[in-house]
Structures are given as C-alpha cells and as structure tokens.
Amino acid sequence: MTTLSDPPQGGFRLSMLINDTRYRSYTFQFIALIALIVAFGYLGSNLIANLKAAGLNISYRFLGEPAGYDINQRLIEYTSQSSHMRAAVVGMLNTLLVAVVACFLATIIGVIVGVLRLSNNWIVNKLMGVYVEIFRNVPVLIWILIIMAVFVAVLPQPREFRGDDATASMFLDLFAFTGRGFYFPRPTFTAGWAAGSTGYLVIIGLLIASFFGARALAKSATVTQERTGERPTTWYFTLAIWLVPVLVACVVMGLTWELPALKGFNFKGGIYARNSYIALTFALSIYTAAFIAENVRAGILAISTGQTEAAASLGLRPGRIMNLVILPQALRVIIPPLISQYLNITKNSSLAIAVGYMDVTGTLGGITLNQTGRAIETVLLLMAFYLIISLSISAIMNVYNNSVKLKER
C-alpha cells in the first residue's frame, strides 16, 4: 500500500524533469544557467568582433611600461619610472587607506550621534538632529570641497612656524598641522632584522593574535558565568593580552620615534598626511556618519521599551543598559544597512581626484588611461577592483551579522 507522500514507483523518466517537484527546480535553474552563459557568450563575441573591426585588441602589456608620472601620496616606494602596474597598486592602497579609516571614524561618530539623538536632553537631541539633516542632505562632493578649502584657508603654512616671531607652533612639539598637511611622529625600529616594514608586520601580527586571545578569554569568562552564575573579572588579563606582547616586541626591536622638523621650506621626517587625504577622509566620515546615526537610532527604537524597563528594575544604570541590553539586540537591525554604508564609503572615495588625492581612479582610471589610451582595459580593472573590495566587505560583515543574529532553538 502506498500513500500520497510516497515517491512515485519505477525508474527515472525525462518527463520527471518537469512533472516531478523533486527535479523541477533543478531543471529550471539549469535552463537559466545555460541561457545566461549563452547571453554572456554572445555579448563577449560581439565585443571582440567590434574591437577587431575597429582595429583594437585587448592587451594588458601596457602595465609593464614606465608610468612617467609622480604620485603625491604613497604607502610603498614609487617613482615616475615605475610601471603602470605599480602605479595602480599605489592607487589601490591609497583607496583602501581612505576606505578603512573613514569606515572606522564614521562608525564611531555614527553610533555616538545615533545614541545622542535619543537623549532626553532637548538641546543635545536637536543638535544631533540638525547635524544629521545638514550632512546627509548635501552631496558629499560639496563637503569634500568645503573641508579642503577650510583646511587651506585656516591652517597655517610651514613658513609661519619659522623664526623667533613665529605665529604658529607645533602641538606638544610632536605634531604639526599645516595647510599642506599633517605631520606625525613615525615609529622606527633600530634592530636590523626589524628594519623597513618587517617591524610593522610583527606589530600587526601581534595585534591580530591579541584579538583572538582576548576573544578566547571572553568566551571562557562567559562559560564560567553560565556555569556558576558569576562572571569573573578579566579586564586586567585582557589589558595584558593587548599590551604586554606589543611592549615586549617594541623593546626587542628597539622602538624609536622620528619626529617631524621644519627644514627649509617644509617639514621633514615623521608621517606626512596630505591635506587632500585628511579632507577626503574627514568628509566621507562625517557624511556617512549621518546615515549610520539614523541606522543606529532605528535599531535602538526597534527594541521594546520593556527591555529598558526590565534592565532598570534590576538596578542597571542607563549607560550599562545601553551597552549590555539595547545595543547588542539592536545590532541585528543595524548591521545590514551598515554594510551598505561601508560600500558607499568605498565607492565615494573615487571622488578623491576633486581635491588632488591620487586614488586608484586617479591613477589607473585617470592618468594611466589618458597616457595609454587603453580605456577598456583600465575600466575593466577598475570594475574588478571595486567589485572585489565590495564583495570582501559584504562577506566579512555578513559573517559578523550571522554571529550577532538571533539564534532560535
């Protein structure tokens, strides 16, 4: 005896690809895949035929030729005789530098503003509302130009730091903020094996290891809390995990500081951040922070007020309620739109050429394209770069989103 839920008896038949619900979805997906391959194949062959008819061919040999132009801000060694490939890499690193720092600053500013928008203090609440409405309703390019103009007009020039009657001075004799850019002390290592970038890589590796160590310690404390009902004090162990390895490494590698100093017509030494980089990063941060603030506010409002009342009835202070009860639950609402804001920062960094900052759009998609005339090749590389970065950000943030989402039994 058979029931309606039993699979049909007999061997496989071609008609089952359409009539049998077990195979029908796979059949349609396979047909859609074939149609997509055919469509892309047709478009590709059409592109090749048109390029051949126009006497053009796709070639990336130009990447090995000398670039012949300078880049004003760079994280790796580069000269005008370096290849177009190295110029593109310099531009990519400049883009990543802006994107990473701007995402970090925008998150901090956005969370603070979003929380303060819900403050019971009328003045603070309205001030944060004015900030959000002003910054998110004016195009980011205008903010980039405004901030750049303010830096150039307000900050002193290097010549104003010179002489006994100087009208400007370095902050704490360590930092110089000028209209040309900002100068900071540069950490260097005297140990021979740590010279160059090796020492920095060691520090970065230790910080990554400290992150996982602190995370393992927090999980261990959570397990103890679930077993005994009391969470052990671990803040000093966490502090030691972060600080001790780095301090020991700095002593072993012979950490010293290279300070900026006025020599000739400009400052020399230290870390130099051009005003174009500062203006671009700051503008992207405060612009995107206005959107993140609204995401944070929406996430907090999505949590039932009963959660706040229950936490307050246990004697928790408002700050602890926000950190321990509200924000952890609100993250499930905040993270998805936050991913889009990080992607917007990365893509909006392509406006850097407006203030003379050489990102990948200015190098590969600007000067290299104009010099070589390889528009198709350079645009395809630009598309691939932004696509890879965007997909990487989405993948990382989705992993974090899965870790904070509500897990049902």
PDB file of C-alpha atoms in Angstrom, residues 127-286:
ATOM      1  CA  LEU A 127      21.760  69.455  17.826  1.00  0.00           C
ATOM      2  CA  MET A 128      22.264  65.864  16.696  1.00  0.00           C
ATOM      3  CA  GLY A 129      19.150  66.129  14.533  1.00  0.00           C
ATOM      4  CA  VAL A 130      20.498  69.272  12.876  1.00  0.00           C
ATOM      5  CA  TYR A 131      23.816  67.524  12.226  1.00  0.00           C
ATOM      6  CA  VAL A 132      22.104  64.562  10.584  1.00  0.00           C
ATOM      7  CA  GLU A 133      19.801  66.656   8.398  1.00  0.00           C
ATOM      8  CA  ILE A 134      22.552  69.035   7.245  1.00  0.00           C
ATOM      9  CA  PHE A 135      25.174  66.469   6.368  1.00  0.00           C
ATOM     10  CA  ARG A 136      23.039  63.795   4.742  1.00  0.00           C
ATOM     11  CA  ASN A 137      21.109  66.261   2.548  1.00  0.00           C
ATOM     12  CA  VAL A 138      24.158  67.936   0.976  1.00  0.00           C
ATOM     13  CA  PRO A 139      26.166  65.987  -1.658  1.00  0.00           C
ATOM     14  CA  VAL A 140      29.388  64.510  -0.312  1.00  0.00           C
ATOM     15  CA  LEU A 141      31.446  66.154  -3.077  1.00  0.00           C
ATOM     16  CA  ILE A 142      30.448  69.581  -1.764  1.00  0.00           C
ATOM     17  CA  TRP A 143      31.546  68.617   1.742  1.00  0.00           C
ATOM     18  CA  ILE A 144      34.886  67.392   0.403  1.00  0.00           C
ATOM     19  CA  LEU A 145      35.490  70.714  -1.354  1.00  0.00           C
ATOM     20  CA  ILE A 146      34.323  72.768   1.642  1.00  0.00           C
ATOM     21  CA  ILE A 147      36.552  70.935   4.115  1.00  0.00           C
ATOM     22  CA  MET A 148      39.522  71.137   1.755  1.00  0.00           C
ATOM     23  CA  ALA A 149      39.005  74.888   1.348  1.00  0.00           C
ATOM     24  CA  VAL A 150      38.756  75.341   5.128  1.00  0.00           C
ATOM     25  CA  PHE A 151      41.997  73.435   5.702  1.00  0.00           C
ATOM     26  CA  VAL A 152      43.876  75.525   3.148  1.00  0.00           C
ATOM     27  CA  ALA A 153      42.452  78.844   4.378  1.00  0.00           C
ATOM     28  CA  VAL A 154      42.510  78.340   8.143  1.00  0.00           C
ATOM     29  CA  LEU A 155      45.553  76.198   8.926  1.00  0.00           C
ATOM     30  CA  PRO A 156      48.973  77.926   8.965  1.00  0.00           C
ATOM     31  CA  GLN A 157      51.553  77.421   6.243  1.00  0.00           C
ATOM     32  CA  PRO A 158      55.002  75.949   7.110  1.00  0.00           C
ATOM     33  CA  ARG A 159      56.653  79.382   6.823  1.00  0.00           C
ATOM     34  CA  GLU A 160      54.591  80.579   9.782  1.00  0.00           C
ATOM     35  CA  PHE A 161      56.426  78.099  12.035  1.00  0.00           C
ATOM     36  CA  ARG A 162      59.835  79.650  11.245  1.00  0.00           C
ATOM     37  CA  GLY A 163      61.778  82.232  13.257  1.00  0.00           C
ATOM     38  CA  ASP A 164      61.662  83.719  16.728  1.00  0.00           C
ATOM     39  CA  ASP A 165      58.473  85.615  15.911  1.00  0.00           C
ATOM     40  CA  ALA A 166      56.672  82.561  14.522  1.00  0.00           C
ATOM     41  CA  THR A 167      52.900  82.876  14.501  1.00  0.00           C
ATOM     42  CA  ALA A 168      52.365  79.103  14.679  1.00  0.00           C
ATOM     43  CA  SER A 169      53.896  76.296  16.692  1.00  0.00           C
ATOM     44  CA  MET A 170      53.845  72.510  16.768  1.00  0.00           C
ATOM     45  CA  PHE A 171      51.396  70.817  19.103  1.00  0.00           C
ATOM     46  CA  LEU A 172      53.383  69.347  22.016  1.00  0.00           C
ATOM     47  CA  ASP A 173      56.463  69.709  19.763  1.00  0.00           C
ATOM     48  CA  LEU A 174      55.344  66.442  18.170  1.00  0.00           C
ATOM     49  CA  PHE A 175      52.553  67.269  15.717  1.00  0.00           C
ATOM     50  CA  ALA A 176      52.393  69.901  13.000  1.00  0.00           C
ATOM     51  CA  PHE A 177      49.042  70.834  11.455  1.00  0.00           C
ATOM     52  CA  THR A 178      49.576  72.934   8.336  1.00  0.00           C
ATOM     53  CA  GLY A 179      47.674  73.944   5.239  1.00  0.00           C
ATOM     54  CA  ARG A 180      49.774  71.462   3.265  1.00  0.00           C
ATOM     55  CA  GLY A 181      49.014  68.524   5.520  1.00  0.00           C
ATOM     56  CA  PHE A 182      49.505  66.978   8.929  1.00  0.00           C
ATOM     57  CA  TYR A 183      52.798  65.670  10.292  1.00  0.00           C
ATOM     58  CA  PHE A 184      53.010  62.985  12.998  1.00  0.00           C
ATOM     59  CA  PRO A 185      55.883  61.134  14.726  1.00  0.00           C
ATOM     60  CA  ARG A 186      56.908  57.981  12.871  1.00  0.00           C
ATOM     61  CA  PRO A 187      57.777  54.805  14.811  1.00  0.00           C
ATOM     62  CA  THR A 188      61.006  53.201  13.600  1.00  0.00           C
ATOM     63  CA  PHE A 189      62.919  50.144  14.786  1.00  0.00           C
ATOM     64  CA  THR A 190      66.691  50.060  15.255  1.00  0.00           C
ATOM     65  CA  ALA A 191      67.059  46.272  15.225  1.00  0.00           C
ATOM     66  CA  GLY A 192      68.456  45.195  11.869  1.00  0.00           C
ATOM     67  CA  TRP A 193      66.013  42.362  11.303  1.00  0.00           C
ATOM     68  CA  ALA A 194      63.063  44.679  12.074  1.00  0.00           C
ATOM     69  CA  ALA A 195      64.101  47.422   9.661  1.00  0.00           C
ATOM     70  CA  GLY A 196      61.685  48.596   6.997  1.00  0.00           C
ATOM     71  CA  SER A 197      58.219  47.107   7.033  1.00  0.00           C
ATOM     72  CA  THR A 198      59.160  43.940   8.962  1.00  0.00           C
ATOM     73  CA  GLY A 199      58.710  45.612  12.343  1.00  0.00           C
ATOM     74  CA  TYR A 200      55.277  46.937  11.412  1.00  0.00           C
ATOM     75  CA  LEU A 201      54.208  43.484  10.208  1.00  0.00           C
ATOM     76  CA  VAL A 202      55.328  41.997  13.532  1.00  0.00           C
ATOM     77  CA  ILE A 203      53.235  44.530  15.456  1.00  0.00           C
ATOM     78  CA  ILE A 204      50.208  43.899  13.242  1.00  0.00           C
ATOM     79  CA  GLY A 205      50.591  40.141  13.698  1.00  0.00           C
ATOM     80  CA  LEU A 206      50.768  40.527  17.466  1.00  0.00           C
ATOM     81  CA  LEU A 207      47.652  42.709  17.500  1.00  0.00           C
ATOM     82  CA  ILE A 208      45.755  40.091  15.490  1.00  0.00           C
ATOM     83  CA  ALA A 209      46.905  37.374  17.873  1.00  0.00           C
ATOM     84  CA  SER A 210      45.910  39.555  20.841  1.00  0.00           C
ATOM     85  CA  PHE A 211      42.442  39.984  19.349  1.00  0.00           C
ATOM     86  CA  PHE A 212      41.875  36.239  19.199  1.00  0.00           C
ATOM     87  CA  GLY A 213      43.425  35.795  22.645  1.00  0.00           C
ATOM     88  CA  ALA A 214      41.130  38.400  24.191  1.00  0.00           C
ATOM     89  CA  ARG A 215      38.176  36.849  22.415  1.00  0.00           C
ATOM     90  CA  ALA A 216      39.036  33.386  23.771  1.00  0.00           C
ATOM     91  CA  LEU A 217      39.335  34.854  27.268  1.00  0.00           C
ATOM     92  CA  ALA A 218      35.905  36.484  26.959  1.00  0.00           C
ATOM     93  CA  LYS A 219      34.364  33.185  25.839  1.00  0.00           C
ATOM     94  CA  SER A 220      35.964  31.427  28.789  1.00  0.00           C
ATOM     95  CA  ALA A 221      34.509  34.041  31.155  1.00  0.00           C
ATOM     96  CA  THR A 222      31.094  33.550  29.576  1.00  0.00           C
ATOM     97  CA  VAL A 223      31.282  29.792  30.088  1.00  0.00           C
ATOM     98  CA  THR A 224      32.217  30.332  33.736  1.00  0.00           C
ATOM     99  CA  GLN A 225      29.326  32.759  34.162  1.00  0.00           C
ATOM    100  CA  GLU A 226      26.843  30.284  32.686  1.00  0.00           C
ATOM    101  CA  ARG A 227      28.138  27.527  34.967  1.00  0.00           C
ATOM    102  CA  THR A 228      28.414  29.466  38.234  1.00  0.00           C
ATOM    103  CA  GLY A 229      26.193  32.486  37.708  1.00  0.00           C
ATOM    104  CA  GLU A 230      29.057  34.873  38.397  1.00  0.00           C
ATOM    105  CA  ARG A 231      31.309  36.419  35.732  1.00  0.00           C
ATOM    106  CA  PRO A 232      34.993  36.533  36.697  1.00  0.00           C
ATOM    107  CA  THR A 233      36.912  39.792  36.462  1.00  0.00           C
ATOM    108  CA  THR A 234      39.069  39.634  33.339  1.00  0.00           C
ATOM    109  CA  TRP A 235      39.715  43.230  32.331  1.00  0.00           C
ATOM    110  CA  TYR A 236      43.306  43.228  33.601  1.00  0.00           C
ATOM    111  CA  PHE A 237      44.053  39.975  31.760  1.00  0.00           C
ATOM    112  CA  THR A 238      42.534  41.442  28.601  1.00  0.00           C
ATOM    113  CA  LEU A 239      44.644  44.576  29.005  1.00  0.00           C
ATOM    114  CA  ALA A 240      47.753  42.446  29.474  1.00  0.00           C
ATOM    115  CA  ILE A 241      46.944  40.378  26.377  1.00  0.00           C
ATOM    116  CA  TRP A 242      46.771  43.560  24.301  1.00  0.00           C
ATOM    117  CA  LEU A 243      49.696  45.479  25.776  1.00  0.00           C
ATOM    118  CA  VAL A 244      52.376  43.069  27.004  1.00  0.00           C
ATOM    119  CA  PRO A 245      53.230  41.349  23.676  1.00  0.00           C
ATOM    120  CA  VAL A 246      53.373  44.695  21.835  1.00  0.00           C
ATOM    121  CA  LEU A 247      55.513  46.356  24.521  1.00  0.00           C
ATOM    122  CA  VAL A 248      57.935  43.424  24.611  1.00  0.00           C
ATOM    123  CA  ALA A 249      58.204  43.440  20.820  1.00  0.00           C
ATOM    124  CA  CYS A 250      58.858  47.201  20.796  1.00  0.00           C
ATOM    125  CA  VAL A 251      61.669  46.808  23.334  1.00  0.00           C
ATOM    126  CA  VAL A 252      63.226  43.877  21.464  1.00  0.00           C
ATOM    127  CA  MET A 253      63.052  45.665  18.106  1.00  0.00           C
ATOM    128  CA  GLY A 254      64.402  48.923  19.566  1.00  0.00           C
ATOM    129  CA  LEU A 255      61.481  51.284  19.044  1.00  0.00           C
ATOM    130  CA  THR A 256      62.403  54.922  18.386  1.00  0.00           C
ATOM    131  CA  TRP A 257      60.422  57.882  17.076  1.00  0.00           C
ATOM    132  CA  GLU A 258      61.258  60.013  14.068  1.00  0.00           C
ATOM    133  CA  LEU A 259      59.888  63.496  14.788  1.00  0.00           C
ATOM    134  CA  PRO A 260      58.859  65.996  12.106  1.00  0.00           C
ATOM    135  CA  ALA A 261      61.002  69.137  11.957  1.00  0.00           C
ATOM    136  CA  LEU A 262      60.910  72.291   9.845  1.00  0.00           C
ATOM    137  CA  LYS A 263      63.768  72.132   7.359  1.00  0.00           C
ATOM    138  CA  GLY A 264      63.914  74.619   4.518  1.00  0.00           C
ATOM    139  CA  PHE A 265      60.511  75.457   3.126  1.00  0.00           C
ATOM    140  CA  ASN A 266      58.652  72.491   4.585  1.00  0.00           C
ATOM    141  CA  PHE A 267      58.585  69.928   7.375  1.00  0.00           C
ATOM    142  CA  LYS A 268      60.726  66.819   7.021  1.00  0.00           C
ATOM    143  CA  GLY A 269      60.561  63.490   8.784  1.00  0.00           C
ATOM    144  CA  GLY A 270      57.701  61.761  10.534  1.00  0.00           C
ATOM    145  CA  ILE A 271      54.479  60.643   8.905  1.00  0.00           C
ATOM    146  CA  TYR A 272      53.060  63.049   6.355  1.00  0.00           C
ATOM    147  CA  ALA A 273      49.342  63.044   5.586  1.00  0.00           C
ATOM    148  CA  ARG A 274      48.415  65.429   2.779  1.00  0.00           C
ATOM    149  CA  ASN A 275      45.566  67.861   3.323  1.00  0.00           C
ATOM    150  CA  SER A 276      43.741  66.222   0.420  1.00  0.00           C
ATOM    151  CA  TYR A 277      43.774  62.872   2.240  1.00  0.00           C
ATOM    152  CA  ILE A 278      42.660  64.431   5.529  1.00  0.00           C
ATOM    153  CA  ALA A 279      39.861  66.398   3.852  1.00  0.00           C
ATOM    154  CA  LEU A 280      38.627  63.406   1.872  1.00  0.00           C
ATOM    155  CA  THR A 281      38.674  61.024   4.841  1.00  0.00           C
ATOM    156  CA  PHE A 282      37.068  63.516   7.212  1.00  0.00           C
ATOM    157  CA  ALA A 283      34.348  64.456   4.721  1.00  0.00           C
ATOM    158  CA  LEU A 284      33.464  60.837   3.965  1.00  0.00           C
ATOM    159  CA  SER A 285      33.412  60.068   7.695  1.00  0.00           C
ATOM    160  CA  ILE A 286      31.086  62.839   8.835  1.00  0.00           C
TER     161      ILE A 286
END
